[in-house]
XYZ file of C-alpha atoms in Angstrom:
226
model
C 49.203 52.166 116.120
C 49.496 48.585 117.327
C 51.377 46.308 119.687
C 54.156 45.912 117.120
C 54.548 49.601 116.266
C 53.126 51.942 113.647
C 51.218 51.090 110.481
C 52.744 52.428 107.251
C 51.962 51.904 103.590
C 54.941 49.613 103.111
C 53.489 47.221 105.711
C 50.520 46.679 103.406
C 52.789 46.369 100.372
C 54.913 43.776 102.159
C 51.941 41.745 103.432
C 50.434 41.488 99.971
C 53.754 41.266 98.095
C 53.100 44.308 95.918
C 55.525 44.689 93.031
C 58.243 47.279 93.412
C 57.317 50.902 92.738
C 60.010 50.785 90.080
C 57.826 48.298 88.198
C 54.245 49.227 89.096
C 53.428 52.507 90.822
C 49.945 53.437 89.626
C 51.183 55.765 86.904
C 48.374 57.292 84.791
C 45.695 56.059 87.212
C 43.350 58.352 89.157
C 42.200 57.245 92.618
C 39.207 59.031 94.121
C 38.598 59.101 97.874
C 35.205 60.077 99.298
C 35.276 61.378 102.882
C 33.802 64.160 105.005
C 37.059 65.989 105.717
C 40.066 67.698 104.231
C 43.612 66.582 105.123
C 46.756 68.443 106.137
C 49.496 68.576 103.503
C 52.024 68.809 106.337
C 50.859 65.429 107.686
C 51.268 63.783 104.306
C 54.704 65.351 103.836
C 55.814 64.105 107.259
C 54.486 60.647 106.434
C 56.526 60.368 103.240
C 59.583 61.906 104.906
C 59.476 59.264 107.635
C 59.318 56.536 104.987
C 62.207 58.210 103.111
C 60.236 57.875 99.901
C 61.919 60.721 98.020
C 65.376 59.907 99.398
C 65.105 56.332 98.151
C 63.168 56.820 94.909
C 64.343 60.288 93.924
C 60.706 61.209 93.241
C 57.922 63.156 94.867
C 54.358 61.827 95.168
C 51.953 63.731 92.937
C 50.170 66.649 94.638
C 46.720 65.864 96.025
C 43.735 67.130 94.020
C 40.971 68.472 96.251
C 37.340 68.517 95.151
C 35.300 70.230 97.893
C 31.606 69.480 97.415
C 29.100 71.959 98.829
C 31.917 73.491 100.871
C 33.307 70.222 102.222
C 34.616 69.945 105.777
C 37.876 71.425 107.127
C 40.448 69.214 108.842
C 39.697 68.872 112.552
C 41.904 66.804 114.887
C 38.785 66.066 116.952
C 36.895 64.652 113.975
C 37.294 60.935 113.264
C 36.584 61.560 109.587
C 39.740 63.692 109.413
C 41.860 60.762 110.560
C 40.048 58.488 108.105
C 40.676 60.897 105.242
C 44.344 61.162 106.226
C 45.023 57.431 106.294
C 43.086 56.946 103.045
C 45.096 59.606 101.228
C 48.453 58.576 102.687
C 47.962 54.842 102.108
C 46.729 55.400 98.558
C 49.635 57.687 97.729
C 52.089 55.321 99.386
C 50.719 52.259 97.610
C 50.509 53.974 94.229
C 52.776 57.049 94.316
C 52.543 57.443 90.546
C 48.749 57.736 90.655
C 46.828 60.971 90.921
C 44.899 61.027 94.215
C 41.677 63.044 94.267
C 39.887 63.795 97.552
C 36.127 64.353 97.290
C 35.500 66.275 100.505
C 31.813 66.329 101.456
C 30.099 68.188 104.342
C 28.983 64.985 106.116
C 28.511 61.254 105.633
C 24.755 61.648 105.266
C 23.136 59.804 102.368
C 22.420 63.132 100.681
C 26.062 64.257 100.748
C 27.402 60.832 99.756
C 24.922 60.781 96.855
C 26.243 64.145 95.717
C 29.822 62.828 95.731
C 28.942 59.782 93.636
C 26.846 61.859 91.229
C 29.801 64.243 90.854
C 32.072 61.304 90.064
C 29.654 59.733 87.578
C 28.803 62.991 85.815
C 32.344 64.408 85.818
C 31.299 67.787 87.239
C 30.658 69.261 90.685
C 27.186 70.608 91.614
C 28.323 74.088 90.528
C 29.416 72.794 87.121
C 33.177 72.615 87.701
C 34.740 69.748 85.693
C 36.644 67.097 87.641
C 39.270 64.525 86.753
C 37.148 61.365 86.620
C 38.666 58.592 88.784
C 39.464 55.057 87.674
C 38.975 53.775 91.230
C 36.851 55.277 94.010
C 37.487 54.351 97.651
C 34.871 54.821 100.387
C 35.988 54.012 103.941
C 32.565 54.176 105.539
C 29.390 52.153 105.682
C 26.084 51.583 107.409
C 24.153 48.426 108.174
C 21.833 47.559 105.288
C 19.046 46.646 107.707
C 18.944 50.234 108.974
C 17.101 51.146 105.769
C 14.302 48.630 106.333
C 10.899 49.301 107.885
C 11.749 47.430 111.105
C 14.353 50.086 111.926
C 12.314 53.122 110.853
C 8.993 52.884 112.676
C 7.464 50.886 109.852
C 8.660 53.108 107.003
C 10.750 51.443 104.302
C 13.833 53.314 103.078
C 15.405 50.608 100.940
C 14.763 52.799 97.894
C 17.884 54.677 98.997
C 19.936 51.515 98.507
C 18.445 51.052 95.031
C 19.369 54.641 94.199
C 22.948 53.970 95.318
C 23.005 50.879 93.124
C 22.016 52.926 90.071
C 24.925 55.297 90.697
C 27.397 52.433 91.043
C 26.033 50.709 87.937
C 26.399 53.927 85.956
C 29.972 54.381 87.191
C 30.841 50.772 86.355
C 29.507 51.307 82.835
C 31.877 54.274 82.556
C 34.818 52.118 83.657
C 34.947 53.231 87.296
C 35.713 50.655 90.000
C 34.141 51.316 93.406
C 35.680 49.833 96.570
C 34.323 50.235 100.090
C 35.178 49.067 103.591
C 33.189 46.074 104.801
C 33.017 47.380 108.362
C 34.722 47.013 111.728
C 32.651 44.168 113.200
C 33.454 41.221 110.940
C 30.240 39.353 110.061
C 28.268 41.167 112.758
C 27.695 44.245 110.662
C 24.281 45.129 112.107
C 22.480 45.509 115.423
C 19.042 44.697 116.725
C 16.491 47.520 116.198
C 16.530 48.339 119.908
C 20.136 49.550 119.523
C 18.793 52.725 117.931
C 16.820 53.527 121.083
C 19.708 52.836 123.444
C 18.265 49.645 124.894
C 20.667 47.787 127.222
C 19.545 44.488 125.655
C 20.609 45.533 122.158
C 23.324 43.470 120.524
C 25.152 42.930 117.249
C 23.722 40.503 114.700
C 24.922 39.103 111.365
C 24.634 41.632 108.577
C 26.387 43.547 105.829
C 27.115 47.221 105.349
C 26.296 49.544 102.492
C 27.926 50.553 100.164
C 30.269 47.530 100.371
C 27.284 45.180 100.043
C 26.225 46.524 96.650
C 26.879 44.050 93.795
C 28.643 46.786 91.798
C 31.029 47.625 94.656
C 34.049 45.605 95.784
C 33.836 45.133 99.551
C 37.288 45.250 101.146
C 37.799 43.619 104.537
C 40.364 44.362 107.208
C 43.905 43.046 107.287
C 45.896 41.575 110.170
């Protein structure tokens, strides 16, 4: 929602002068979305009905493929991740209605669960051995300040090995032909905070920084649009 009304997928298409769906619609591509929530099919159906997609094109968007990992997370209107998953799925389907959208639903956005999602994507199977449709593009609309993994933010203990482990997963996926994209964050160039932010200090403030996974050299960081 904004001062000028609602945000829909055709707003993005118009801003960036996408070609017509009759020319380029993502056919034969697979787009993976990593998020800690399921989505409601009824929401997606209402979204496309409002945009009159089927009435105008005579087509239906392809059904969503769900890949719950370690049980995933059910849709919850009180969970911000559910709204994030919804807009990711709806915008991806609206931008590329001929593509197959695949939602990798994880239990949380912890490093452990995110690792499991990326390993699943790279290896082509879920932790229980179920084969998946390997994506061509993987979208991750989340991130965390890179500095949060350094010793200064963890009582002197360095956790940057986690970032190196992420990098290995992205490098492996790139070698397999997978493109990873991730949101750069909501605070422009001030992607981090002072260490005292983690203790609730009133003097804490935002500082220049970047967010992982968008900051990884094998990931395309995608910024906001106005």
